[in-house]
Short mmCIF file of C-alpha atoms and ligand atoms in Angstrom, two decimals:
data_model
loop_
_atom_site.label_atom_id
_atom_site.label_comp_id
_atom_site.label_asym_id
_atom_site.label_seq_id
_atom_site.Cartn_x
_atom_site.Cartn_y
_atom_site.Cartn_z
CA MET A 1 -13.63 4.78 -28.20
CA ILE A 2 -14.69 6.29 -24.82
CA TYR A 3 -13.46 4.61 -21.62
CA PHE A 4 -15.99 4.19 -18.83
CA ASP A 5 -14.36 1.31 -16.98
CA TYR A 6 -11.99 2.90 -14.47
CA ALA A 7 -13.07 0.53 -11.80
CA ALA A 8 -11.66 -2.37 -13.87
CA THR A 9 -8.30 -0.63 -14.37
CA THR A 10 -6.84 2.82 -15.10
CA PRO A 11 -4.09 3.97 -17.45
CA VAL A 12 -0.70 4.66 -15.89
CA ASP A 13 -0.29 8.36 -15.14
CA PRO A 14 2.59 9.68 -17.31
CA ARG A 15 4.27 11.12 -14.14
CA VAL A 16 4.21 7.66 -12.66
CA LEU A 17 5.72 6.12 -15.73
CA ASP A 18 8.53 8.76 -15.69
CA ALA A 19 9.30 7.81 -12.05
CA MET A 20 9.45 4.08 -12.91
CA LEU A 21 11.57 4.21 -16.08
CA PRO A 22 15.10 4.62 -14.63
CA TYR A 23 14.55 1.43 -12.56
CA PHE A 24 14.27 -0.58 -15.70
CA SER A 25 17.66 0.53 -17.03
CA GLU A 26 20.45 2.35 -15.23
CA MET A 27 19.13 1.53 -11.78
CA PHE A 28 18.33 -2.10 -12.35
CA GLY A 29 20.06 -3.50 -9.22
CA ASN A 30 18.65 -6.16 -6.90
CA PRO A 31 17.74 -4.43 -3.55
CA SER A 32 19.21 -7.34 -1.67
CA SER A 33 22.70 -6.90 -3.19
CA VAL A 34 25.43 -5.38 -1.09
CA HIS A 35 27.14 -3.20 -3.89
CA ARG A 36 26.06 0.19 -5.02
CA TYR A 37 23.58 -1.06 -7.60
CA GLY A 38 21.83 -2.88 -4.87
CA GLN A 39 22.02 0.06 -2.57
CA ARG A 40 20.31 2.32 -5.04
CA ALA A 41 17.56 -0.13 -5.73
CA GLU A 42 17.10 -0.70 -1.94
CA ALA A 43 16.99 3.06 -1.37
CA ALA A 44 14.17 3.35 -4.03
CA VAL A 45 12.16 0.59 -2.29
CA ASP A 46 12.76 2.13 1.11
CA SER A 47 11.65 5.54 -0.10
CA ALA A 48 8.51 4.05 -1.77
CA ARG A 49 7.70 2.27 1.50
CA GLU A 50 8.03 5.57 3.39
CA THR A 51 5.74 7.37 0.90
CA VAL A 52 3.08 4.74 1.16
CA ALA A 53 3.41 4.74 4.96
CA SER A 54 2.99 8.52 5.16
CA VAL A 55 -0.25 8.40 3.11
CA LEU A 56 -1.58 5.52 5.27
CA ASN A 57 -0.36 7.27 8.48
CA CYS A 58 1.59 4.24 9.62
CA ARG A 59 5.19 3.04 10.02
CA PRO A 60 7.16 1.98 6.93
CA ASP A 61 7.82 -1.48 8.39
CA GLU A 62 4.02 -2.01 8.41
CA ILE A 63 3.95 -1.88 4.59
CA PHE A 64 4.43 -5.06 2.55
CA PHE A 65 4.64 -4.91 -1.22
CA THR A 66 2.93 -7.71 -3.17
CA SER A 67 2.23 -8.51 -6.85
CA CYS A 68 -1.37 -7.24 -6.80
CA GLY A 69 -4.50 -6.51 -4.77
CA SER A 70 -5.54 -10.10 -4.98
CA GLU A 71 -2.30 -11.26 -3.49
CA SER A 72 -2.65 -8.87 -0.62
CA ASP A 73 -6.12 -10.18 0.14
CA ASN A 74 -4.83 -13.73 -0.01
CA LEU A 75 -1.88 -12.91 2.29
CA ALA A 76 -4.12 -11.20 4.79
CA LEU A 77 -6.75 -13.92 5.03
CA ARG A 78 -4.55 -17.01 4.68
CA GLY A 79 -1.61 -15.61 6.63
CA ALA A 80 -3.46 -14.06 9.54
CA GLY A 81 -6.11 -16.78 9.60
CA LEU A 82 -3.51 -19.46 10.03
CA ALA A 83 -1.49 -17.51 12.51
CA MET A 84 -4.48 -16.57 14.65
CA ARG A 85 -5.66 -20.18 14.75
CA GLU A 86 -2.25 -21.31 15.90
CA LYS A 87 -2.21 -18.63 18.52
CA THR A 88 -5.76 -18.82 19.88
CA GLY A 89 -7.43 -21.84 18.38
CA ALA A 90 -10.14 -19.70 16.69
CA ASN A 91 -11.03 -21.08 13.29
CA TRP A 92 -14.02 -19.03 12.08
CA LEU A 93 -13.73 -16.43 9.31
CA LEU A 94 -16.33 -13.81 9.05
CA THR A 95 -16.82 -12.06 5.74
CA SER A 96 -19.58 -10.52 3.65
CA ARG A 97 -21.52 -11.93 0.74
CA ALA A 98 -20.54 -8.98 -1.45
CA GLU A 99 -16.73 -9.32 -1.31
CA HIS A 100 -14.42 -9.45 -4.30
CA HIS A 101 -13.53 -12.93 -5.34
CA ALA A 102 -9.94 -12.34 -4.05
CA VAL A 103 -11.48 -12.51 -0.58
CA SER A 104 -14.47 -14.75 -1.08
CA LYS A 105 -12.61 -17.49 -2.97
CA THR A 106 -9.79 -17.39 -0.47
CA ALA A 107 -12.28 -17.82 2.35
CA GLU A 108 -13.85 -20.75 0.48
CA GLN A 109 -10.46 -22.40 0.00
CA LEU A 110 -9.59 -21.95 3.62
CA GLU A 111 -12.81 -23.66 4.47
CA LYS A 112 -12.42 -26.50 1.91
CA HIS A 113 -8.73 -27.32 2.38
CA TYR A 114 -7.58 -25.72 5.69
CA GLY A 115 -10.42 -26.65 8.06
CA PHE A 116 -11.73 -23.14 8.66
CA GLN A 117 -15.43 -22.32 8.92
CA VAL A 118 -16.68 -19.36 7.03
CA GLU A 119 -19.66 -17.33 8.21
CA TRP A 120 -21.10 -15.12 5.45
CA LEU A 121 -22.53 -11.84 6.56
CA ASP A 122 -25.70 -10.75 4.70
CA VAL A 123 -25.73 -7.28 3.18
CA ASP A 124 -28.73 -4.97 2.78
CA GLU A 125 -30.30 -4.19 -0.54
CA SER A 126 -27.62 -1.59 -1.21
CA GLY A 127 -24.82 -4.06 -0.54
CA MET A 128 -23.86 -2.61 2.77
CA VAL A 129 -22.60 -4.45 5.80
CA TYR A 130 -23.97 -3.06 9.13
CA PRO A 131 -21.85 -3.01 12.22
CA GLU A 132 -24.80 -4.58 14.11
CA MET A 133 -24.56 -7.56 11.82
CA VAL A 134 -20.89 -8.02 12.67
CA GLU A 135 -21.60 -7.60 16.41
CA LYS A 136 -24.24 -10.32 16.16
CA ALA A 137 -22.06 -12.77 14.22
CA ILE A 138 -18.71 -12.36 15.94
CA CYS A 139 -17.74 -14.81 18.75
CA HIS A 140 -14.70 -16.12 20.60
CA ASP A 141 -14.10 -18.62 17.68
CA THR A 142 -13.76 -15.78 15.12
CA ALA A 143 -10.15 -15.60 13.90
CA ILE A 144 -10.51 -12.73 11.43
CA VAL A 145 -13.15 -10.48 9.95
CA SER A 146 -12.87 -9.14 6.43
CA VAL A 147 -15.17 -6.54 4.98
CA MET A 148 -14.33 -4.45 1.97
CA TYR A 149 -14.00 -0.69 2.18
CA ALA A 150 -15.85 0.07 -1.08
CA ASN A 151 -17.40 -2.37 -3.48
CA ASN A 152 -16.01 -2.60 -6.99
CA GLU A 153 -19.26 -3.74 -8.65
CA ILE A 154 -21.82 -1.47 -6.96
CA GLY A 155 -19.71 1.26 -5.41
CA THR A 156 -21.19 1.03 -1.89
CA ILE A 157 -18.94 2.26 0.95
CA ASN A 158 -19.02 0.23 4.20
CA PRO A 159 -18.74 1.74 7.72
CA ILE A 160 -15.20 0.34 8.18
CA ARG A 161 -14.34 2.31 11.28
CA GLU A 162 -17.42 1.09 13.18
CA ILE A 163 -16.82 -2.44 12.09
CA ALA A 164 -13.14 -2.30 13.20
CA GLU A 165 -14.20 -1.02 16.57
CA ILE A 166 -16.49 -4.02 17.14
CA CYS A 167 -13.80 -6.44 16.08
CA HIS A 168 -11.38 -4.92 18.56
CA GLU A 169 -13.83 -5.02 21.43
CA HIS A 170 -13.82 -8.77 20.80
CA GLY A 171 -10.09 -9.09 20.26
CA VAL A 172 -10.58 -10.18 16.65
CA LEU A 173 -8.34 -9.11 13.69
CA PHE A 174 -10.01 -6.94 11.08
CA HIS A 175 -8.94 -6.78 7.42
CA THR A 176 -10.40 -4.51 4.74
CA ASP A 177 -9.97 -4.76 0.94
CA ALA A 178 -9.41 -1.17 0.05
CA VAL A 179 -8.31 -1.93 -3.54
CA GLN A 180 -11.27 -0.08 -5.08
CA ALA A 181 -11.68 2.51 -2.34
CA ALA A 182 -8.13 3.89 -2.34
CA ALA A 183 -8.65 5.86 -5.54
CA TYR A 184 -11.05 8.24 -3.80
CA LEU A 185 -11.55 7.66 -0.12
CA PRO A 186 -9.26 8.56 2.83
CA VAL A 187 -7.08 5.68 3.86
CA ASP A 188 -5.67 6.70 7.24
CA VAL A 189 -5.31 3.32 8.87
CA GLN A 190 -5.29 4.91 12.43
CA SER A 191 -8.62 6.61 11.93
CA LEU A 192 -10.02 3.57 10.11
CA GLY A 193 -8.79 1.42 12.92
CA VAL A 194 -8.04 -1.55 10.65
CA ASP A 195 -5.35 -4.25 11.32
CA MET A 196 -4.76 -5.02 7.68
CA LEU A 197 -5.67 -3.16 4.46
CA SER A 198 -5.16 -4.27 0.83
CA LEU A 199 -4.19 -1.98 -2.05
CA GLY A 200 -3.54 -2.43 -5.77
CA ALA A 201 -1.80 0.24 -7.90
CA HIS A 202 -3.67 -0.20 -11.16
CA LYS A 203 -6.93 1.10 -9.64
CA PHE A 204 -5.33 4.51 -9.08
CA TYR A 205 -3.29 5.15 -12.20
CA GLY A 206 -0.36 3.01 -11.23
CA PRO A 207 0.87 -0.13 -13.06
CA LYS A 208 -0.81 -3.51 -13.04
CA GLY A 209 0.92 -6.28 -11.15
CA VAL A 210 1.86 -4.52 -7.94
CA GLY A 211 0.01 -4.20 -4.66
CA ALA A 212 0.60 -3.62 -0.97
CA LEU A 213 -0.69 -4.90 2.29
CA TYR A 214 -0.69 -2.81 5.47
CA ILE A 215 -0.20 -5.02 8.48
CA ARG A 216 -0.42 -3.41 11.90
CA GLN A 217 2.65 -4.02 13.99
CA GLY A 218 2.21 -7.11 16.12
CA THR A 219 -0.37 -8.78 13.90
CA PRO A 220 0.45 -12.47 13.67
CA LEU A 221 0.91 -13.66 10.18
CA VAL A 222 2.25 -16.83 8.40
CA PRO A 223 3.91 -15.99 5.08
CA SER A 224 2.16 -17.58 2.07
CA GLN A 225 5.22 -17.26 -0.14
CA THR A 226 8.38 -18.64 1.32
CA GLY A 227 11.96 -18.18 0.26
CA GLY A 228 14.22 -15.14 0.69
CA GLY A 229 13.79 -12.59 3.53
CA GLN A 230 12.33 -9.82 1.42
CA GLU A 231 9.47 -7.73 2.83
CA PHE A 232 10.51 -8.39 6.41
CA GLY A 233 10.39 -12.14 5.81
CA LEU A 234 6.66 -12.12 5.06
CA ARG A 235 6.74 -12.18 1.19
CA ALA A 236 9.70 -13.82 -0.42
CA GLY A 237 10.92 -12.86 -3.95
CA THR A 238 13.16 -10.14 -5.37
CA GLN A 239 11.15 -6.92 -5.22
CA ASN A 240 9.77 -5.48 -8.45
CA VAL A 241 11.61 -2.18 -7.96
CA PRO A 242 10.20 -0.12 -10.89
CA PHE A 243 6.59 -1.22 -10.10
CA ILE A 244 7.02 -0.51 -6.40
CA VAL A 245 8.38 2.94 -7.27
CA GLY A 246 5.28 3.37 -9.59
CA PHE A 247 2.98 2.23 -6.86
CA ALA A 248 4.26 4.81 -4.43
CA GLU A 249 4.20 7.69 -6.90
CA ALA A 250 0.64 6.85 -8.07
CA PHE A 251 -0.49 6.54 -4.43
CA ARG A 252 1.18 9.85 -3.48
CA LEU A 253 -0.51 11.69 -6.38
CA THR A 254 -3.85 10.13 -5.67
CA ASN A 255 -3.67 11.35 -2.07
CA GLU A 256 -2.48 14.78 -3.19
CA GLU A 257 -5.12 15.16 -5.87
CA ARG A 258 -8.01 13.38 -4.07
CA VAL A 259 -10.21 16.48 -3.82
CA GLU A 260 -9.71 17.63 -7.51
CA ARG A 261 -10.22 14.14 -8.81
CA THR A 262 -13.44 13.78 -6.83
CA ALA A 263 -14.71 17.22 -8.09
CA HIS A 264 -13.93 16.07 -11.65
CA VAL A 265 -15.95 12.88 -11.63
CA LYS A 266 -18.80 13.39 -9.13
CA PRO A 267 -21.00 15.95 -11.02
CA PRO A 268 -20.96 14.09 -14.31
CA ARG A 269 -21.49 10.80 -12.47
CA ASP A 270 -24.55 12.40 -10.72
CA ARG A 271 -25.79 13.55 -14.10
CA ILE A 272 -25.46 10.03 -15.56
CA VAL A 273 -27.49 8.60 -12.66
CA GLY A 274 -30.25 11.24 -12.87
CA THR A 275 -30.62 11.00 -16.68
CA ILE A 276 -30.55 7.24 -16.88
CA LEU A 277 -33.16 6.75 -14.15
CA GLU A 278 -35.32 9.40 -15.68
CA GLU A 279 -35.11 8.40 -19.34
CA ILE A 280 -34.86 4.60 -19.23
CA PRO A 281 -38.04 2.87 -18.05
CA ASN A 282 -37.65 -0.06 -15.63
CA SER A 283 -34.19 0.91 -14.62
CA ARG A 284 -32.70 1.22 -11.12
CA LEU A 285 -29.48 2.19 -9.48
CA THR A 286 -27.64 -0.71 -7.75
CA GLY A 287 -25.59 -0.06 -4.64
CA HIS A 288 -26.11 2.75 -2.20
CA PRO A 289 -27.63 6.02 -3.55
CA THR A 290 -25.33 8.31 -1.58
CA ASP A 291 -22.69 6.27 0.27
CA ARG A 292 -20.90 5.26 -2.84
CA LEU A 293 -17.60 5.91 -4.71
CA PRO A 294 -17.85 9.33 -6.43
CA ASN A 295 -16.79 8.04 -9.85
CA HIS A 296 -19.06 4.99 -9.81
CA CYS A 297 -22.53 4.31 -10.92
CA SER A 298 -24.13 0.88 -11.63
CA PHE A 299 -27.61 0.02 -12.83
CA ALA A 300 -29.98 -2.86 -13.46
CA PHE A 301 -32.36 -2.84 -16.39
CA GLU A 302 -35.27 -5.23 -16.32
CA GLY A 303 -35.41 -7.76 -19.16
CA VAL A 304 -31.96 -6.95 -20.50
CA ASP A 305 -29.02 -9.28 -21.18
CA GLY A 306 -26.17 -7.34 -19.61
CA ASN A 307 -23.56 -8.95 -21.87
CA LEU A 308 -25.51 -8.15 -25.00
CA LEU A 309 -25.78 -4.53 -23.88
CA LEU A 310 -22.06 -4.33 -23.33
CA THR A 311 -21.46 -5.65 -26.87
CA LEU A 312 -23.87 -3.01 -28.29
CA LEU A 313 -22.14 -0.37 -26.28
CA ASP A 314 -18.76 -1.53 -27.40
CA ALA A 315 -19.87 -1.40 -31.10
CA ALA A 316 -21.12 2.11 -30.46
CA GLY A 317 -17.68 3.14 -28.99
CA PHE A 318 -18.22 2.92 -25.28
CA ALA A 319 -16.17 0.65 -22.90
CA CYS A 320 -18.36 -0.24 -19.89
CA SER A 321 -18.73 -3.22 -17.69
CA SER A 322 -21.46 -5.42 -16.31
CA GLY A 323 -19.89 -4.85 -12.87
CA SER A 324 -18.80 -8.39 -12.65
CA ALA A 325 -15.97 -10.59 -13.81
CA CYS A 326 -18.50 -12.65 -15.79
CA LYS A 327 -17.69 -12.93 -19.49
CA THR A 328 -19.94 -13.27 -22.48
CA GLY A 329 -21.52 -16.67 -22.52
CA ASN A 330 -22.09 -16.68 -18.78
CA PRO A 331 -25.49 -14.97 -18.34
CA GLU A 332 -25.60 -15.69 -14.58
CA PRO A 333 -25.66 -12.61 -12.34
CA SER A 334 -22.66 -12.12 -10.22
CA ASP A 335 -22.50 -13.15 -6.50
CA VAL A 336 -22.57 -9.50 -5.51
CA LEU A 337 -25.78 -8.67 -7.45
CA THR A 338 -27.38 -11.93 -6.17
CA SER A 339 -26.47 -10.85 -2.61
CA LEU A 340 -28.60 -7.70 -3.03
CA GLY A 341 -31.65 -9.80 -3.48
CA LEU A 342 -32.53 -8.40 -6.89
CA PRO A 343 -35.00 -10.48 -8.97
CA ARG A 344 -33.11 -12.48 -11.65
CA GLU A 345 -34.86 -10.60 -14.46
CA TRP A 346 -33.22 -7.46 -13.13
CA ALA A 347 -29.84 -8.80 -11.96
CA ARG A 348 -28.95 -10.19 -15.48
CA GLY A 349 -29.24 -6.70 -16.93
CA SER A 350 -26.46 -5.01 -14.96
CA LEU A 351 -24.32 -2.15 -16.17
CA ARG A 352 -21.45 -0.44 -14.47
CA VAL A 353 -20.18 2.97 -15.63
CA THR A 354 -17.04 4.24 -13.94
CA LEU A 355 -15.42 7.65 -14.61
CA GLY A 356 -11.90 8.82 -14.28
CA VAL A 357 -9.37 11.63 -14.96
CA GLY A 358 -9.83 11.25 -18.72
CA THR A 359 -13.58 11.66 -18.69
CA THR A 360 -14.96 14.72 -20.33
CA LEU A 361 -18.44 16.34 -20.45
CA ALA A 362 -18.62 15.48 -24.19
CA ASP A 363 -18.03 11.86 -23.35
CA VAL A 364 -20.89 11.87 -20.84
CA ASN A 365 -23.23 13.72 -23.28
CA ALA A 366 -22.52 11.24 -26.04
CA PHE A 367 -23.06 8.34 -23.72
CA LEU A 368 -26.38 9.63 -22.43
CA LYS A 369 -27.58 10.05 -25.97
CA THR A 370 -26.51 6.58 -26.98
CA LEU A 371 -27.57 4.36 -23.98
CA PRO A 372 -31.39 4.72 -23.93
CA PRO A 373 -31.96 3.42 -27.48
CA LEU A 374 -29.41 0.62 -26.93
CA VAL A 375 -31.27 -0.59 -23.87
CA GLU A 376 -34.42 -0.57 -25.93
CA GLN A 377 -32.70 -2.56 -28.59
CA ALA A 378 -31.32 -5.04 -26.09
CA ARG A 379 -34.85 -5.50 -24.69
CA ARG A 380 -36.30 -6.09 -28.19
CA LEU A 381 -33.62 -8.64 -29.03
CA ALA A 382 -34.27 -10.51 -25.65
CA THR A 383 -38.00 -10.64 -26.46
CA ASP A 384 -37.43 -11.90 -29.98
CA LYS A 385 -35.21 -14.63 -28.67
CA HIS A 386 -37.92 -15.88 -26.30
CA ARG A 387 -40.53 -15.98 -29.03
C1 LIG B 401 -9.45 -4.92 -8.53
C2 LIG B 401 -9.83 -5.38 -7.18
C3 LIG B 401 -9.16 -6.48 -6.54
C4 LIG B 401 -8.02 -7.23 -7.32
O1 LIG B 401 -6.88 -6.41 -7.44
P1 LIG B 401 -5.80 -6.94 -8.56
O2 LIG B 401 -4.71 -5.95 -8.32
O3 LIG B 401 -6.45 -6.78 -9.84
O4 LIG B 401 -5.42 -8.32 -8.20
C5 LIG B 401 -9.48 -6.88 -5.31
N1 LIG B 401 -10.51 -6.21 -4.66
C6 LIG B 401 -11.17 -5.20 -5.22
C7 LIG B 401 -12.34 -4.58 -4.42
C8 LIG B 401 -10.89 -4.81 -6.47
O5 LIG B 401 -11.57 -3.76 -7.04
#
């Protein structure tokens, strides 16, 4: 089996696992305890926080550990949305049509149950949000703007720094979901200019079930999980010490090895794109042709059932994705693909291929040999069904 789904999740780096293991056994203390067991656990969490802060170029007390990328997005939108409304009365949320559900469903809930109004920013045909669109939509009633750094389904990278500048000119908070971006893109929060930034460890060779939210000092925020005073009172619950240690080690390594990892995945990714567009008729790249994550390619094939293609690929030994969370049985294109304005006959036939540290040239060659006949087969089966 060959794995081409690194955007869905990555295996834990063995060095990360090694760093985590002692905190399951001899150093099992609760970081809030006064005794030495607690002190050692607390020191591990403090040190992890410092590591993450140094990669993000911020202060350690601006880092809040959470249970996942989704929770970070939830905390940012709900927490800052509520606090901003309390402070200024603003109750509009501005976000794009191509966000991950962790942002878009949170925005929808804030509209339905909390009385906020959501304004959805259109994206262009590559899924990109333009700063001018934000400039046009933002107003004194906007509480918070949330635009993702890089798109998980189509790989497109947004001009975060420019969008952040516009938000600040208007005194509006800006959050970015960097969960997918952090594996490859620079995440210096000062040069990005963001107020909040979400991360999740399992997208960069850390464990699943741990995330972080950067919150710029002075940003108003209502906690969404109440209880003990952990995480500076903004996220109650005994810290998951081994996973926080794993998060920090994975993030440190990602930052240290960013250039090598990019050099490892980009040339084979470019080859996949070139070969597929050349050899498979009625195929196109989805997302931006150049401003995209270096390990990411995504396609649409006309007249193909994307789920069927995934099943055929799986049977042939390749783990890919349709680029959406949609499961077999739901043939509808994802919200992101719909937002690109692709015709339905194309959007249903989506395929996402994402590379990582384990990808070899042989894997790519085998894939490029296998895919074209499988797309043909999927097309034939779709036509047979309609007869
Ligand atoms: C994976 C992902 C999330 C969700 O992160 P989890 O840690 O799986 O909850 C959110 N946003 C983007 C862009 C992602 O790729």
